[in-house]
N, CA, C and O atoms as a GROMACS GRO file, in nm:
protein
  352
    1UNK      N    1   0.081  -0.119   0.000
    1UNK     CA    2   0.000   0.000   0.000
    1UNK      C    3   0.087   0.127   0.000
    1UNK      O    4   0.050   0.230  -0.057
    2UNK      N    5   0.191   0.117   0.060
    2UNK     CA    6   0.295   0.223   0.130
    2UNK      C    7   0.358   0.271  -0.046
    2UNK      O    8   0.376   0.384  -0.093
    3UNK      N    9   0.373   0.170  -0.092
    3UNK     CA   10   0.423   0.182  -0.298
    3UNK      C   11   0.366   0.215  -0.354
    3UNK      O   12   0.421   0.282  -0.442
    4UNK      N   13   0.249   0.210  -0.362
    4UNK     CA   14   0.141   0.288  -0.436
    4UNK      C   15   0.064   0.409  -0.431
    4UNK      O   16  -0.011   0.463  -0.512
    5UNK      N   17   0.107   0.442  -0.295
    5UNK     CA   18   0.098   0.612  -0.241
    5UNK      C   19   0.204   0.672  -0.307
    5UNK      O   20   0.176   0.755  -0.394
    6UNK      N   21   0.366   0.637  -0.275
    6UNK     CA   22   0.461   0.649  -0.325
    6UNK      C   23   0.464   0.691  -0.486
    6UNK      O   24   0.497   0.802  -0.529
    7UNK      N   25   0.427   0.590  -0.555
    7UNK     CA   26   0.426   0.548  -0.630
    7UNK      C   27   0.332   0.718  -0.735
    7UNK      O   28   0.362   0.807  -0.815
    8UNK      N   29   0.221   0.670  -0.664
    8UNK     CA   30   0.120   0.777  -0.673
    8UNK      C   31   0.153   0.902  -0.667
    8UNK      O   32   0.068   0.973  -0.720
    9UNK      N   33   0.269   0.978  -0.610
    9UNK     CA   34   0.325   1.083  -0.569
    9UNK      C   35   0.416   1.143  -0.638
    9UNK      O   36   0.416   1.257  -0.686
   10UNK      N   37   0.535   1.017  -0.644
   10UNK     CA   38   0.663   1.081  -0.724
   10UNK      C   39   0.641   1.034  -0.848
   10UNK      O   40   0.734   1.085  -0.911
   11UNK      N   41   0.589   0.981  -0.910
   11UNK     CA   42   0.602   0.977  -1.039
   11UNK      C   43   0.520   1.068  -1.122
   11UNK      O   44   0.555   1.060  -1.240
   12UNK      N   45   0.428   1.148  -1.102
   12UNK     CA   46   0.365   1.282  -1.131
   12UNK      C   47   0.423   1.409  -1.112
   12UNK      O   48   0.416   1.493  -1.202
   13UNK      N   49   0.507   1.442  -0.950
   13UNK     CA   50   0.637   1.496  -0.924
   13UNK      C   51   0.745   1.504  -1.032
   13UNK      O   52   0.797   1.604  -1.080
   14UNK      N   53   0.772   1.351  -1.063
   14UNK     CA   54   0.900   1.343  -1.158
   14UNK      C   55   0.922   1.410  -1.267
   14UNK      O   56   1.025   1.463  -1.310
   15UNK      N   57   0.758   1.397  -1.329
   15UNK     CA   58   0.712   1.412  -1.458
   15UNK      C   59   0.679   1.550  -1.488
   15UNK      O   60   0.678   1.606  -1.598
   16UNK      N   61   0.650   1.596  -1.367
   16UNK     CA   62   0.641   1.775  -1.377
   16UNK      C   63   0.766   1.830  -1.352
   16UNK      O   64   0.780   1.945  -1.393
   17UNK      N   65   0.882   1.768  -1.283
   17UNK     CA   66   0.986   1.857  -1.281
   17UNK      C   67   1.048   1.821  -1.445
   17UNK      O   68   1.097   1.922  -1.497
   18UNK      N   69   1.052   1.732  -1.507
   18UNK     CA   70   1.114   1.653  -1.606
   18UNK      C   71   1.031   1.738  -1.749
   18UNK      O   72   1.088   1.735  -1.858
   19UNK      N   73   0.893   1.812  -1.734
   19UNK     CA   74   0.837   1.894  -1.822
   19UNK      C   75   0.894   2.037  -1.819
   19UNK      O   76   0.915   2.104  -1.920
   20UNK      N   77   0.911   2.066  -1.724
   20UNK     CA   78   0.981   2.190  -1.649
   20UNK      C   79   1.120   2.262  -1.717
   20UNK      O   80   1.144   2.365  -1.781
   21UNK      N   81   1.204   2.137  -1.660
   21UNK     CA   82   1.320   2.136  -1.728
   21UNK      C   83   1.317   2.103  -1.873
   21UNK      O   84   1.403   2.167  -1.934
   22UNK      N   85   1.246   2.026  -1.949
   22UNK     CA   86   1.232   2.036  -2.072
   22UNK      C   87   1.178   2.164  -2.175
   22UNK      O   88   1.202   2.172  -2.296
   23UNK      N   89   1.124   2.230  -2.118
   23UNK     CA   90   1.032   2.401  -2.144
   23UNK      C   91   1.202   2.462  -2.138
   23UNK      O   92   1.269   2.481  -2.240
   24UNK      N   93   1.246   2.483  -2.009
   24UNK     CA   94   1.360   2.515  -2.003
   24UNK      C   95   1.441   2.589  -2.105
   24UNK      O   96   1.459   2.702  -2.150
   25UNK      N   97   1.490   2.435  -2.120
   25UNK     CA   98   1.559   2.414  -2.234
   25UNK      C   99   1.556   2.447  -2.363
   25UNK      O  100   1.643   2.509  -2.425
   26UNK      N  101   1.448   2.403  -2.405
   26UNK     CA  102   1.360   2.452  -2.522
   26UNK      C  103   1.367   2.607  -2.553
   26UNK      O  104   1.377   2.656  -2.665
   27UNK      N  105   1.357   2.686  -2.409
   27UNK     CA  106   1.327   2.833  -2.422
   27UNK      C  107   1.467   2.870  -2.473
   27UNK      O  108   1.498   2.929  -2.576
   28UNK      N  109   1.524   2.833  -2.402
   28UNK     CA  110   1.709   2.845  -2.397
   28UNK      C  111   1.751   2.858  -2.547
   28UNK      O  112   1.809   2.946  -2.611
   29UNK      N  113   1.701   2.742  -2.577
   29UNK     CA  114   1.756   2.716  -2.749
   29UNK      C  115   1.725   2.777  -2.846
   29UNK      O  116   1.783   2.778  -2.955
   30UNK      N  117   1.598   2.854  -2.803
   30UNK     CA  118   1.513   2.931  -2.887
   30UNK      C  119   1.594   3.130  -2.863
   30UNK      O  120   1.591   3.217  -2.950
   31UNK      N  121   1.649   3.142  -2.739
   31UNK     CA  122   1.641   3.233  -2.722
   31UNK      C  123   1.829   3.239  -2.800
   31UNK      O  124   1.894   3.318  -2.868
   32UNK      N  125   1.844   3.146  -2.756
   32UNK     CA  126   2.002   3.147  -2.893
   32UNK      C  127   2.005   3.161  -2.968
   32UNK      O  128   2.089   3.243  -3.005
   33UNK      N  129   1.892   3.076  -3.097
   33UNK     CA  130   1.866   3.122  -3.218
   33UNK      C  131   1.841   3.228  -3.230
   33UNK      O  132   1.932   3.278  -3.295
   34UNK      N  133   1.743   3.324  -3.198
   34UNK     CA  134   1.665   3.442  -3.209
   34UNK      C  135   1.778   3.515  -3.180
   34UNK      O  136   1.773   3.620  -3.242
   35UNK      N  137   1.924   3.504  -3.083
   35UNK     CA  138   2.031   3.589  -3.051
   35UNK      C  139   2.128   3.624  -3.190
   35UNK      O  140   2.162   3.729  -3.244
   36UNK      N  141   2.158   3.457  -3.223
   36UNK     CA  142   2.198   3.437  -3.354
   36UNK      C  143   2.168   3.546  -3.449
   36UNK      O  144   2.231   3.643  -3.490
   37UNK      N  145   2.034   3.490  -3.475
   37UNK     CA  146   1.995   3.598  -3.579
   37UNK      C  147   1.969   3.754  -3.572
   37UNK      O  148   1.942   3.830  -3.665
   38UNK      N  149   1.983   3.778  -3.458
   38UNK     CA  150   2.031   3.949  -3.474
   38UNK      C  151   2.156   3.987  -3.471
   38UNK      O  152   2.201   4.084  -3.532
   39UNK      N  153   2.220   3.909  -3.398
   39UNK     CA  154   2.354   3.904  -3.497
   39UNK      C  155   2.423   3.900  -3.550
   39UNK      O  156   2.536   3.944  -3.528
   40UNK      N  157   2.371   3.828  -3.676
   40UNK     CA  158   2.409   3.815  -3.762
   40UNK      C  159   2.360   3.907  -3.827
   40UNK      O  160   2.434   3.905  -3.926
   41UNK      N  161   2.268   4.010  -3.849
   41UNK     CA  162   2.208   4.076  -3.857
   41UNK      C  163   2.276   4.237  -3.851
   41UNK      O  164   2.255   4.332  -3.927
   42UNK      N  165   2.362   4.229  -3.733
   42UNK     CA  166   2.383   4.360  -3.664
   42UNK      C  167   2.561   4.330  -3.730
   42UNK      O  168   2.639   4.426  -3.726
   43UNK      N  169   2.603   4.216  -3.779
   43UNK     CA  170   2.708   4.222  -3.856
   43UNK      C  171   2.704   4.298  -4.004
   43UNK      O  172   2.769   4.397  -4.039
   44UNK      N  173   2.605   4.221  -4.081
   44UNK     CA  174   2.594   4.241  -4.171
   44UNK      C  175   2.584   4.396  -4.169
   44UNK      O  176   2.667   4.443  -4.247
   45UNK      N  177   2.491   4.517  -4.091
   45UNK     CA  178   2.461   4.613  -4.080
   45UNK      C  179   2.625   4.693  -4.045
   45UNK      O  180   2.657   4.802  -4.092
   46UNK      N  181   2.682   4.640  -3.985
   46UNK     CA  182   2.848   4.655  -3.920
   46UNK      C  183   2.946   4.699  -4.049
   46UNK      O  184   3.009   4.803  -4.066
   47UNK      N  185   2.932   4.538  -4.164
   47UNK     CA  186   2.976   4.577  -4.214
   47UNK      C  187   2.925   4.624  -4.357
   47UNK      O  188   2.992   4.604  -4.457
   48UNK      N  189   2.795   4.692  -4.360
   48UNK     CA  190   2.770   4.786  -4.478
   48UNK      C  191   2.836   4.913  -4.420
   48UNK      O  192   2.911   4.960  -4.505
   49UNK      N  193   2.836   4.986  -4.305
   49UNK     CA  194   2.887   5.105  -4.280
   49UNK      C  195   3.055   5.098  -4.285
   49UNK      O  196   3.132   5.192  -4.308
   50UNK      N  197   3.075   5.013  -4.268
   50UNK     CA  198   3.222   5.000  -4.271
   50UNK      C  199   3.290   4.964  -4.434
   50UNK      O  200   3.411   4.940  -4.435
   51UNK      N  201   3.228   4.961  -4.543
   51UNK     CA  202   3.189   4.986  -4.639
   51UNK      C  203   3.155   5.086  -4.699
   51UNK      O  204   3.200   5.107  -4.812
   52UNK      N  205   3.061   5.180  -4.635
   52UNK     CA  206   3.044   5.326  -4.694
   52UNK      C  207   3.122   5.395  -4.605
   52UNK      O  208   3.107   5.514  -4.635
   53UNK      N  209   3.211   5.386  -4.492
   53UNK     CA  210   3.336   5.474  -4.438
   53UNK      C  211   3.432   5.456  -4.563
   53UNK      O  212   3.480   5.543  -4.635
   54UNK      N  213   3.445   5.331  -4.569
   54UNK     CA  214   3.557   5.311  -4.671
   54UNK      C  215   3.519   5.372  -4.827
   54UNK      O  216   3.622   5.413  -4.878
   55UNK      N  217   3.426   5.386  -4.897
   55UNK     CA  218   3.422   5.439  -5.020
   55UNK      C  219   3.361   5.576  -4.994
   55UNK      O  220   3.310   5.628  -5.093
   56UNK      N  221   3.355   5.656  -4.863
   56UNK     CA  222   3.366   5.768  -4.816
   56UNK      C  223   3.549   5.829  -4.821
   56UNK      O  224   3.580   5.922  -4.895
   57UNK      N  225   3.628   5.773  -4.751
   57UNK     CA  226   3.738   5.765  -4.716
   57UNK      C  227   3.862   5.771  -4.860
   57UNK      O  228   3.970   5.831  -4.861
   58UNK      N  229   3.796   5.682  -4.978
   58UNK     CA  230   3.835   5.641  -5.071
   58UNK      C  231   3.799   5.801  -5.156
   58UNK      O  232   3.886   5.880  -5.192
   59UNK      N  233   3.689   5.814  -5.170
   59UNK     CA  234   3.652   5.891  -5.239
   59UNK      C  235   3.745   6.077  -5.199
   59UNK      O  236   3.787   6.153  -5.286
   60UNK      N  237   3.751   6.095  -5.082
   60UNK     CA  238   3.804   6.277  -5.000
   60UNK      C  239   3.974   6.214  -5.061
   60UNK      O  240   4.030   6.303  -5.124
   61UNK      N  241   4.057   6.085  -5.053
   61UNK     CA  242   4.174   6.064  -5.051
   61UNK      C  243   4.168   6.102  -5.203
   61UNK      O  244   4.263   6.177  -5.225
   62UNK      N  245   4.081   6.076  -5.339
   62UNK     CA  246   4.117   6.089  -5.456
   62UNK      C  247   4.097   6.198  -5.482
   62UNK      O  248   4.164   6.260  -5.564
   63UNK      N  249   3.971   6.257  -5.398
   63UNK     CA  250   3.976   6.447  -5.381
   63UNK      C  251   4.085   6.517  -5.350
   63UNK      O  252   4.095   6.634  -5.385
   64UNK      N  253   4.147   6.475  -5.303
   64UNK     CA  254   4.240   6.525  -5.216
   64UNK      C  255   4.388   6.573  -5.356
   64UNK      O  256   4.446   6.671  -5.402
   65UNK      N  257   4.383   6.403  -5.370
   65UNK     CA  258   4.484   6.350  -5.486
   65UNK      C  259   4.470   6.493  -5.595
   65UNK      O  260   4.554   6.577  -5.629
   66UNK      N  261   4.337   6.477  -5.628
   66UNK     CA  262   4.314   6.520  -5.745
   66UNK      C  263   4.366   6.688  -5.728
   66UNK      O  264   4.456   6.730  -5.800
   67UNK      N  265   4.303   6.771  -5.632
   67UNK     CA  266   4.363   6.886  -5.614
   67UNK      C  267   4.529   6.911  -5.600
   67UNK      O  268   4.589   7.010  -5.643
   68UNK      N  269   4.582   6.807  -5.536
   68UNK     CA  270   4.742   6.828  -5.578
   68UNK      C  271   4.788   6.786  -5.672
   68UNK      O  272   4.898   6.833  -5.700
   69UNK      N  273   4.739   6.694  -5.753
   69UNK     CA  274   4.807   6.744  -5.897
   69UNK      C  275   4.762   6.838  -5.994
   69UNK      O  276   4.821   6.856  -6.101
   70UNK      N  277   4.630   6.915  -5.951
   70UNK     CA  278   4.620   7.000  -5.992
   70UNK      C  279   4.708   7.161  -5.983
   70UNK      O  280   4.730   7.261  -6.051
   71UNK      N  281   4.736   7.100  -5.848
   71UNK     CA  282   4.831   7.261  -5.805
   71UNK      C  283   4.740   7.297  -5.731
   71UNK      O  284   4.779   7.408  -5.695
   72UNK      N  285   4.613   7.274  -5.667
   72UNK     CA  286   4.603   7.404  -5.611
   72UNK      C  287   4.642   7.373  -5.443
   72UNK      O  288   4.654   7.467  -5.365
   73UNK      N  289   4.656   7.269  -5.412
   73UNK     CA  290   4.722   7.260  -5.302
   73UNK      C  291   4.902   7.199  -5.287
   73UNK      O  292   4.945   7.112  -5.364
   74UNK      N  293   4.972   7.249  -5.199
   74UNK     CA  294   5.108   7.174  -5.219
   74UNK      C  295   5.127   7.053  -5.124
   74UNK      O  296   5.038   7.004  -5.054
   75UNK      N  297   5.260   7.009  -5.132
   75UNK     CA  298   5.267   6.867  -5.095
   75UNK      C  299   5.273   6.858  -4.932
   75UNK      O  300   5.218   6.762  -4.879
   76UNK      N  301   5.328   6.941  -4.863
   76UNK     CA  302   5.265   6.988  -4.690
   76UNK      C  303   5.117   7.001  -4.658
   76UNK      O  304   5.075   6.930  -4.567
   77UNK      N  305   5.009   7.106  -4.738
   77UNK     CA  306   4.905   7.077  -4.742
   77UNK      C  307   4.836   6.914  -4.779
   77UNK      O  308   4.742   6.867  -4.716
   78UNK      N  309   4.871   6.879  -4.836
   78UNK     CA  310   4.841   6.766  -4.879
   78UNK      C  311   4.850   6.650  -4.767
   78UNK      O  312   4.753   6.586  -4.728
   79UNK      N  313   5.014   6.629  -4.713
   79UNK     CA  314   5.005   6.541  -4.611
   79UNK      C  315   4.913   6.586  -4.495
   79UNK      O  316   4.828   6.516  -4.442
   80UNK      N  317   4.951   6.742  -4.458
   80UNK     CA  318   4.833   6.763  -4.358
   80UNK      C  319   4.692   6.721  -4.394
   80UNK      O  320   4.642   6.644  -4.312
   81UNK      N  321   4.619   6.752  -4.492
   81UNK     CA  322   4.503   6.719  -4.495
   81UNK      C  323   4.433   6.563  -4.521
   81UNK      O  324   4.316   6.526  -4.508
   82UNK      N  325   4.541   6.496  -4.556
   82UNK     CA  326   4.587   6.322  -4.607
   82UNK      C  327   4.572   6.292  -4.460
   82UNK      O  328   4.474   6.228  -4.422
   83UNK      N  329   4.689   6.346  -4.348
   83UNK     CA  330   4.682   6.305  -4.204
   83UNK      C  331   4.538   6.303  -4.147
   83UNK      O  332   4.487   6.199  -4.105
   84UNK      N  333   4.465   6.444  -4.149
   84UNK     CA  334   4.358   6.474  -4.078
   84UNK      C  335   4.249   6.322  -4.128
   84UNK      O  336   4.214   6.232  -4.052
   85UNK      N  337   4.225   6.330  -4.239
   85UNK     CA  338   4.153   6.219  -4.311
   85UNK      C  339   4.105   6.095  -4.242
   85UNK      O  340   3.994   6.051  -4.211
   86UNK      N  341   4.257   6.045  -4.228
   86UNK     CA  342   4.282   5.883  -4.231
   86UNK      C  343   4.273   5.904  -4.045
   86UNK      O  344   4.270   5.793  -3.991
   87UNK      N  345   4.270   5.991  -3.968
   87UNK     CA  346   4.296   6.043  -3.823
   87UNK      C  347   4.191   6.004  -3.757
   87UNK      O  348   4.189   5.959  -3.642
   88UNK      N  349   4.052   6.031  -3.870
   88UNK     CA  350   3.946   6.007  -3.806
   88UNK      C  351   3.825   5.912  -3.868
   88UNK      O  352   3.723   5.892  -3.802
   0.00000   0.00000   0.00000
């Protein structure tokens, strides 16, 4: 009789902590994926700007270019303003 109270008890117990921890888990795995994917996300976004710095960057350096061989700036101006550029 004493086993079947028992019996009666923990194995409903078992089965609710054993659902519990299974939800858990589940949430866990879900909340990784969903992490995943904004990160991957917030890369991709990372590196489009780091992309338009660079054909920003690309573009003032051939500006730059272009006015000293034009003459209207000299080759001191030039590194100064080449320095400031790449500085920031």
């Amino acid at each position: 009789m004493e086993k079947i109270i028992f019996f009666g008890l923990a194995i409903p117990i078992l089965a609710f902590v054993l659902y519990l921890g299974g939800t858990a888990i589940m949430k866990g795995f879900e909340a990784k994926r969903e992490n995943k994917s904004n990160e991957s996300l917030e890369d991709q976004d990372h590196e489009d700007n780091l992309s338009d710095n660079n054909d920003k960057l690309t573009d003032e350096l051939n500006k730059l270019n272009q006015l000293l061989k034009d003459g209207v700036l000299t080759e001191e101006e030039f590194k100064k303003a080449k320095k400031k550029i790449l500085d920031n």
